Coordinates of C-alpha atoms and ligand atoms in Angstrom, one line a residue:
M1 CA 80.2 277.4 -201.1
A2 CA 80.3 275.7 -204.4
S3 CA 76.6 274.6 -204.6
P4 CA 75.0 278.1 -204.9
A5 CA 77.5 278.9 -207.7
I6 CA 76.6 275.6 -209.5
A7 CA 72.9 276.3 -209.0
L8 CA 73.4 279.8 -210.5
A9 CA 75.3 278.4 -213.5
F10 CA 72.4 276.0 -214.2
L11 CA 69.7 278.7 -213.8
P12 CA 69.7 280.0 -217.4
L13 CA 69.5 276.4 -218.7
L14 CA 66.6 275.6 -216.3
L15 CA 64.8 278.8 -217.4
T16 CA 65.3 278.0 -221.0
L17 CA 63.9 274.5 -220.6
L18 CA 60.9 275.9 -218.6
I19 CA 60.1 278.4 -221.2
R20 CA 60.6 276.1 -224.2
Y21 CA 58.5 273.3 -222.8
R22 CA 56.0 275.3 -220.8
F23 CA 53.0 274.0 -222.7
Y24 CA 54.1 270.4 -221.9
F25 CA 54.5 271.3 -218.2
V26 CA 51.0 272.8 -218.2
L27 CA 49.6 269.7 -219.8
F28 CA 51.4 267.4 -217.3
Y29 CA 50.0 269.5 -214.5
R30 CA 46.4 269.5 -215.9
A31 CA 46.3 265.9 -217.2
V32 CA 48.2 264.1 -214.4
L33 CA 48.8 266.1 -211.2
L34 CA 45.4 267.8 -211.0
R35 CA 43.6 264.6 -212.1
V36 CA 45.2 262.5 -209.3
W37 CA 44.5 265.2 -206.7
R38 CA 40.9 265.5 -207.7
D39 CA 40.4 261.7 -208.0
C40 CA 41.5 261.4 -204.4
R41 CA 39.5 264.4 -203.2
T42 CA 36.2 263.5 -205.0
G43 CA 36.4 259.7 -205.1
L44 CA 35.2 260.0 -208.8
S45 CA 37.0 259.5 -212.0
R46 CA 37.7 262.6 -214.2
E47 CA 35.2 261.2 -216.7
E48 CA 32.5 261.0 -214.0
R49 CA 33.2 264.6 -212.9
C50 CA 33.0 265.8 -216.5
F51 CA 29.8 263.9 -217.1
Q52 CA 28.2 265.4 -213.9
Y53 CA 29.0 268.8 -215.2
V54 CA 27.6 268.1 -218.6
L55 CA 24.4 266.6 -217.1
T56 CA 23.8 269.7 -215.0
N57 CA 24.6 272.2 -217.7
A58 CA 23.5 270.7 -221.0
T59 CA 20.0 270.4 -222.5
P60 CA 18.8 266.8 -223.2
G61 CA 18.2 266.2 -226.9
D62 CA 20.5 269.1 -227.8
P63 CA 23.9 267.7 -229.1
E64 CA 25.4 271.3 -229.4
S65 CA 24.8 272.0 -225.7
I66 CA 26.3 268.7 -224.8
L67 CA 29.4 269.4 -226.8
D68 CA 29.6 272.9 -225.3
G69 CA 29.4 271.4 -221.8
F70 CA 32.3 269.1 -222.5
D71 CA 34.4 271.9 -224.1
S72 CA 33.7 274.2 -221.3
W73 CA 34.7 271.7 -218.6
C74 CA 37.9 270.6 -220.5
T75 CA 39.0 274.1 -221.2
K76 CA 38.4 275.5 -217.8
K77 CA 38.6 272.6 -215.4
E78 CA 40.3 269.4 -216.4
F79 CA 42.1 268.0 -219.5
I80 CA 40.4 265.1 -221.2
S81 CA 41.5 264.0 -224.6
H82 CA 38.3 264.5 -226.6
I83 CA 39.0 265.7 -230.1
G84 CA 37.9 269.2 -229.0
P85 CA 36.3 272.1 -230.9
K86 CA 39.2 273.0 -233.2
K87 CA 40.0 269.7 -234.6
G88 CA 36.3 268.8 -234.3
K89 CA 35.6 271.4 -237.0
I90 CA 37.9 269.6 -239.4
L91 CA 36.0 266.4 -238.6
D92 CA 32.6 268.2 -239.1
R93 CA 33.7 269.6 -242.5
L94 CA 34.9 266.2 -243.8
L95 CA 31.7 264.6 -242.7
S96 CA 29.5 267.2 -244.3
E97 CA 31.6 266.9 -247.6
H98 CA 31.3 263.1 -247.7
S99 CA 27.9 262.4 -246.1
P100 CA 29.0 258.8 -245.1
L101 CA 26.3 256.2 -244.5
T102 CA 28.3 253.8 -242.5
V103 CA 30.8 255.1 -240.0
L104 CA 33.1 253.3 -237.6
E105 CA 34.6 255.1 -234.6
L106 CA 37.5 253.5 -232.7
G107 CA 37.7 255.0 -229.2
A108 CA 34.5 256.6 -227.9
H109 CA 35.8 257.5 -224.4
C110 CA 32.9 259.7 -223.0
G111 CA 31.1 259.9 -226.3
Y112 CA 32.2 263.5 -227.2
S113 CA 33.3 262.6 -230.7
T114 CA 30.5 260.1 -231.1
V115 CA 28.0 262.9 -230.6
R116 CA 30.0 265.2 -232.8
I117 CA 29.9 262.6 -235.6
A118 CA 26.3 261.5 -235.1
R119 CA 24.9 265.0 -235.4
A120 CA 26.6 265.5 -238.8
L121 CA 25.3 262.3 -240.4
P122 CA 22.7 262.1 -243.1
L123 CA 19.3 260.4 -242.6
G124 CA 19.6 256.6 -242.6
A125 CA 23.3 256.6 -241.7
R126 CA 24.7 254.2 -239.0
L127 CA 27.5 254.9 -236.6
F128 CA 29.3 252.0 -234.9
S129 CA 31.4 253.3 -232.0
V130 CA 33.9 250.9 -230.3
E131 CA 35.1 251.4 -226.8
M132 CA 36.9 248.8 -224.7
D133 CA 36.9 250.4 -221.3
Q134 CA 33.6 249.5 -219.6
K135 CA 33.5 252.6 -217.3
N136 CA 34.1 254.9 -220.2
A137 CA 31.6 253.1 -222.3
A138 CA 28.9 253.4 -219.6
I139 CA 29.4 257.2 -219.7
A140 CA 29.5 257.3 -223.5
E141 CA 26.2 255.4 -223.7
K142 CA 24.5 257.9 -221.3
V143 CA 26.0 260.8 -223.3
I144 CA 24.9 259.4 -226.6
R145 CA 21.3 258.8 -225.4
L146 CA 21.2 262.2 -223.6
A147 CA 22.0 263.8 -227.0
G148 CA 18.9 262.1 -228.4
F149 CA 20.5 259.5 -230.7
D150 CA 18.9 256.1 -230.7
E151 CA 20.4 252.7 -231.4
A152 CA 19.3 252.7 -235.0
L153 CA 21.8 255.6 -235.5
V154 CA 24.5 254.9 -233.0
E155 CA 25.5 251.5 -231.7
L156 CA 28.1 251.4 -229.0
I157 CA 30.2 248.3 -229.1
V158 CA 32.0 247.6 -225.8
C159 CA 35.0 245.5 -227.0
P160 CA 38.7 245.9 -228.0
S161 CA 38.9 247.0 -231.7
D162 CA 41.0 244.0 -232.7
E163 CA 38.3 241.7 -231.6
V164 CA 35.4 243.6 -233.2
I165 CA 36.9 244.5 -236.6
P166 CA 37.0 240.9 -237.8
R167 CA 33.3 240.5 -236.7
L168 CA 31.9 243.7 -238.3
R169 CA 30.7 242.1 -241.5
A170 CA 29.0 239.0 -240.0
D171 CA 27.7 240.4 -236.7
F172 CA 26.8 243.9 -237.7
D173 CA 25.7 243.3 -241.3
L174 CA 28.2 245.7 -242.8
E175 CA 29.3 245.6 -246.4
K176 CA 31.4 248.7 -246.6
L177 CA 32.7 251.4 -244.4
D178 CA 32.4 255.0 -245.8
F179 CA 34.2 256.7 -242.9
V180 CA 36.5 255.5 -240.1
F181 CA 37.5 257.8 -237.2
M182 CA 40.5 256.4 -235.3
D183 CA 41.1 257.9 -231.9
H184 CA 42.0 255.0 -229.7
W185 CA 45.5 254.0 -228.5
K186 CA 48.0 255.1 -231.0
K187 CA 49.8 251.8 -231.1
C188 CA 46.6 250.2 -232.4
Y189 CA 46.3 252.5 -235.5
L190 CA 48.5 250.5 -237.8
P191 CA 47.4 246.9 -236.9
D192 CA 43.7 248.1 -237.0
L193 CA 44.1 249.8 -240.3
Q194 CA 45.7 246.7 -241.8
M195 CA 42.9 244.6 -240.3
L196 CA 40.4 246.9 -242.0
E197 CA 42.2 246.5 -245.3
G198 CA 42.1 242.7 -244.9
S199 CA 38.4 242.7 -243.9
G200 CA 37.4 244.0 -247.3
L201 CA 35.3 246.7 -245.7
L202 CA 37.2 249.5 -247.2
G203 CA 36.2 250.5 -250.7
K204 CA 37.4 253.1 -253.2
G205 CA 36.8 256.4 -251.6
S206 CA 36.5 255.2 -248.0
M207 CA 37.9 257.8 -245.7
I208 CA 39.9 257.3 -242.6
L209 CA 40.6 260.1 -240.2
A210 CA 43.2 259.4 -237.5
D211 CA 43.6 261.9 -234.6
N212 CA 46.8 262.7 -232.7
V213 CA 49.2 261.4 -235.3
L214 CA 51.8 264.0 -234.3
F215 CA 51.1 264.2 -230.5
P216 CA 51.3 261.7 -228.8
G217 CA 52.1 260.5 -232.3
A218 CA 51.7 257.4 -234.5
P219 CA 55.0 257.2 -236.4
N220 CA 54.6 253.6 -237.6
F221 CA 51.2 254.4 -238.9
L222 CA 52.4 257.5 -240.8
R223 CA 55.4 255.5 -242.2
Y224 CA 53.1 252.8 -243.5
I225 CA 50.6 255.1 -245.2
R226 CA 53.5 257.0 -246.8
R227 CA 54.9 253.8 -248.3
C228 CA 52.0 251.4 -248.9
G229 CA 50.6 253.3 -252.0
L230 CA 47.0 252.4 -251.0
Y231 CA 45.9 255.9 -250.0
E232 CA 45.8 259.5 -251.0
W233 CA 46.5 261.2 -247.8
R234 CA 47.4 264.4 -246.0
V235 CA 47.9 265.6 -242.5
H236 CA 45.8 268.5 -241.1
R237 CA 48.0 270.4 -238.8
A238 CA 46.5 271.6 -235.6
T239 CA 47.2 272.0 -231.9
L240 CA 46.5 269.4 -229.3
E241 CA 42.9 269.6 -228.0
Y242 CA 42.3 272.1 -225.1
S243 CA 46.0 273.1 -225.2
K244 CA 48.0 275.9 -226.5
G245 CA 51.4 275.5 -228.3
I246 CA 51.5 271.7 -228.6
R247 CA 51.5 270.8 -232.2
D248 CA 49.3 267.9 -233.3
G249 CA 47.7 266.7 -236.5
M250 CA 45.0 264.5 -238.0
A251 CA 45.8 262.2 -240.9
E252 CA 43.1 262.1 -243.6
L253 CA 43.4 259.0 -245.8
V254 CA 41.3 258.1 -248.8
Y255 CA 41.4 254.5 -249.8
Q256 CA 42.3 253.9 -253.5
G257 CA 41.2 250.3 -253.6
T258 CA 39.0 249.0 -256.4
K259 CA 35.8 247.9 -254.8
Ligands
SAM1 C1 41.5 259.6 -226.7 S1 40.2 258.7 -226.1 C2 38.9 258.9 -227.3 C3 38.4 260.3 -227.4 C4 37.1 260.4 -228.2 N1 37.3 259.9 -229.5 C5 36.7 261.8 -228.3 O1 37.3 262.6 -229.1 O2 35.8 262.2 -227.6 C6 40.7 257.0 -226.4 C7 39.7 255.9 -225.9 O3 40.0 254.8 -226.7 C8 39.8 253.6 -225.9 N2 40.6 252.6 -226.5 C9 41.9 252.5 -226.6 N3 42.3 251.4 -227.3 C10 41.2 250.8 -227.7 C11 41.0 249.6 -228.5 N4 42.0 248.9 -229.0 N5 39.7 249.3 -228.7 C12 38.7 250.0 -228.2 N6 38.8 251.1 -227.5 C13 40.1 251.5 -227.2 C14 40.2 254.0 -224.5 O4 39.6 253.2 -223.6 C15 39.8 255.5 -224.5 O5 38.5 255.6 -223.9
MG2 MG1 42.3 262.2 -230.0

């Protein structure tokens, strides 16, 4: 007799939690449960499913239609953590304001942000995109070439960031990085930033844009940039890609070094 009464007593609390955290429940459903179910049903990864959709719906050589294909899939079908159209517009604006000639991207995944960056670069620019997962990189490579970008503009480096950063100067003939987009595992943001500082590739005015610093979050990275005194910085507040109601942000850093 006691259990229905206990259940009733907890009902308001349960409802409050459900309402307060509804966006996180939706994200968990879309990013985890739906993904596992579709992986089993199709025998494909979510990246492969997404790529198949883009391939059938986008126009080769047209980066806009490729980005639209990704956005449409990720909004209507499955969550994939591309930067997405809303935060993507902040990235677009910063690129058009700074016209960087040498760009490093950490975490290409399926190549969505790679295409987004490449299409905004001035003539003669080079984009080095780093992705450590072989399967993701294989999709990214196809997406980049489908968008019409050749290897002179976009070079995909299949390697963990901490192995490639120390080799950038010698192996890729780089003197200075004008723009770095960080969107790989959040625990790598701080060590990779410090490795970039040590490499001498950051010069006065080099910009670093780091995605998802509020969700999933990169607290050590934010603490460091607040204290180190090497950067002018701000956080662009936004919502998580392809989600409503989950607060996220991108950190924009401008290196104040002397080079
Ligand atoms: C959030 S996804 C990147 C999304 C992509 N930037 C976009 O907006 O379309 C993160 C990717 O970073 C890759 N990654 C994570 N840590 C890495 C590292 N240390 N070095 C290279 N790639 C890494 C993962 O394999 C994954 O594909
Ligand atoms: Mg991201």
